[in-house]
Amino acid sequence: MRGFEIIGVEFGLMSLHSWLCHGYEADAGVHLNQRGLIDTHAQASDLLAWILGLPPEEAPEPVYWTVAAIAEPLHSRS
């Protein structure tokens, strides 16, 4: 597991948004790991709850926001 990312998914999976595009990491005081991801699911879930609780003028796009796990790709063995 490399870490976790908060993403926004538009209707029909046509577009994805990252929470980082909004600059929330500075306001939330989040420290990202060496890969630019959040270390634990609990941290990401707490951060998502904080983002979704922002007042409308500070809130992100009204899309479906969720926590995504980012893992190492599987390598085939020869």
Short mmCIF file of C-alpha atoms in Angstrom, two decimals:
data_model
loop_
_atom_site.label_atom_id
_atom_site.label_comp_id
_atom_site.label_asym_id
_atom_site.label_seq_id
_atom_site.Cartn_x
_atom_site.Cartn_y
_atom_site.Cartn_z
CA MET A 1 0.00 0.00 0.00
CA ARG A 2 1.41 3.36 -1.03
CA GLY A 3 -1.22 5.47 0.73
CA PHE A 4 -4.63 7.04 0.28
CA GLU A 5 -6.03 9.82 -1.90
CA ILE A 6 -9.29 11.72 -1.65
CA ILE A 7 -10.95 11.89 -5.04
CA GLY A 8 -14.13 13.39 -6.40
CA VAL A 9 -15.94 11.37 -9.06
CA GLU A 10 -18.27 13.07 -11.52
CA PHE A 11 -21.45 11.44 -12.78
CA GLY A 12 -20.75 8.58 -15.15
CA LEU A 13 -17.10 8.33 -14.04
CA MET A 14 -16.25 10.86 -16.74
CA SER A 15 -13.86 12.90 -14.62
CA LEU A 16 -11.95 12.65 -11.35
CA HIS A 17 -10.83 15.45 -9.05
CA SER A 18 -8.13 15.40 -6.37
CA TRP A 19 -8.61 17.16 -3.07
CA LEU A 20 -5.09 18.56 -3.60
CA CYS A 21 -6.38 20.73 -6.45
CA HIS A 22 -8.19 22.82 -3.83
CA GLY A 23 -5.19 23.44 -1.56
CA TYR A 24 -6.91 21.97 1.49
CA GLU A 25 -3.72 20.31 2.72
CA ALA A 26 -2.39 23.65 4.00
CA ASP A 27 -5.60 24.54 5.85
CA ALA A 28 -5.97 21.05 7.30
CA GLY A 29 -2.33 20.81 8.38
CA VAL A 30 -1.91 17.49 6.59
CA HIS A 31 1.53 15.97 6.16
CA LEU A 32 1.68 13.81 3.04
CA ASN A 33 4.02 10.84 2.73
CA GLN A 34 6.97 10.69 0.31
CA ARG A 35 4.57 9.71 -2.49
CA GLY A 36 2.27 12.69 -1.91
CA LEU A 37 -0.43 10.50 -0.34
CA ILE A 38 -2.12 10.23 3.05
CA ASP A 39 -0.63 7.42 5.15
CA THR A 40 -3.72 5.78 6.67
CA HIS A 41 -7.34 5.22 5.79
CA ALA A 42 -8.37 6.70 9.15
CA GLN A 43 -6.47 9.94 8.42
CA ALA A 44 -7.98 10.14 4.94
CA SER A 45 -11.50 9.48 6.25
CA ASP A 46 -11.16 12.17 8.92
CA LEU A 47 -9.86 14.61 6.33
CA LEU A 48 -12.74 13.80 3.97
CA ALA A 49 -15.25 14.43 6.76
CA TRP A 50 -13.57 17.79 7.42
CA ILE A 51 -13.69 18.75 3.73
CA LEU A 52 -17.35 17.75 3.39
CA GLY A 53 -18.18 19.84 6.47
CA LEU A 54 -16.78 23.06 5.01
CA PRO A 55 -19.19 25.95 4.42
CA PRO A 56 -20.57 26.11 0.85
CA GLU A 57 -18.27 28.97 -0.17
CA GLU A 58 -15.21 26.88 0.74
CA ALA A 59 -16.51 23.47 -0.31
CA PRO A 60 -15.20 21.53 -3.32
CA GLU A 61 -17.23 20.71 -6.43
CA PRO A 62 -20.53 18.99 -5.68
CA VAL A 63 -19.43 15.55 -6.88
CA TYR A 64 -19.13 12.19 -5.08
CA TRP A 65 -16.04 12.46 -2.84
CA THR A 66 -14.44 9.28 -1.51
CA VAL A 67 -11.18 7.81 -0.22
CA ALA A 68 -9.21 5.72 -2.69
CA ALA A 69 -6.44 3.28 -1.76
CA ILE A 70 -3.32 3.51 -3.90
CA ALA A 71 -1.34 0.26 -3.99
CA GLU A 72 1.79 -1.07 -5.62
CA PRO A 73 1.04 -2.54 -9.04
CA LEU A 74 1.21 -6.31 -9.30
CA HIS A 75 4.13 -7.57 -11.34
CA SER A 76 3.89 -10.77 -13.32
CA ARG A 77 6.50 -13.41 -12.67
CA SER A 78 8.19 -15.16 -15.55
#
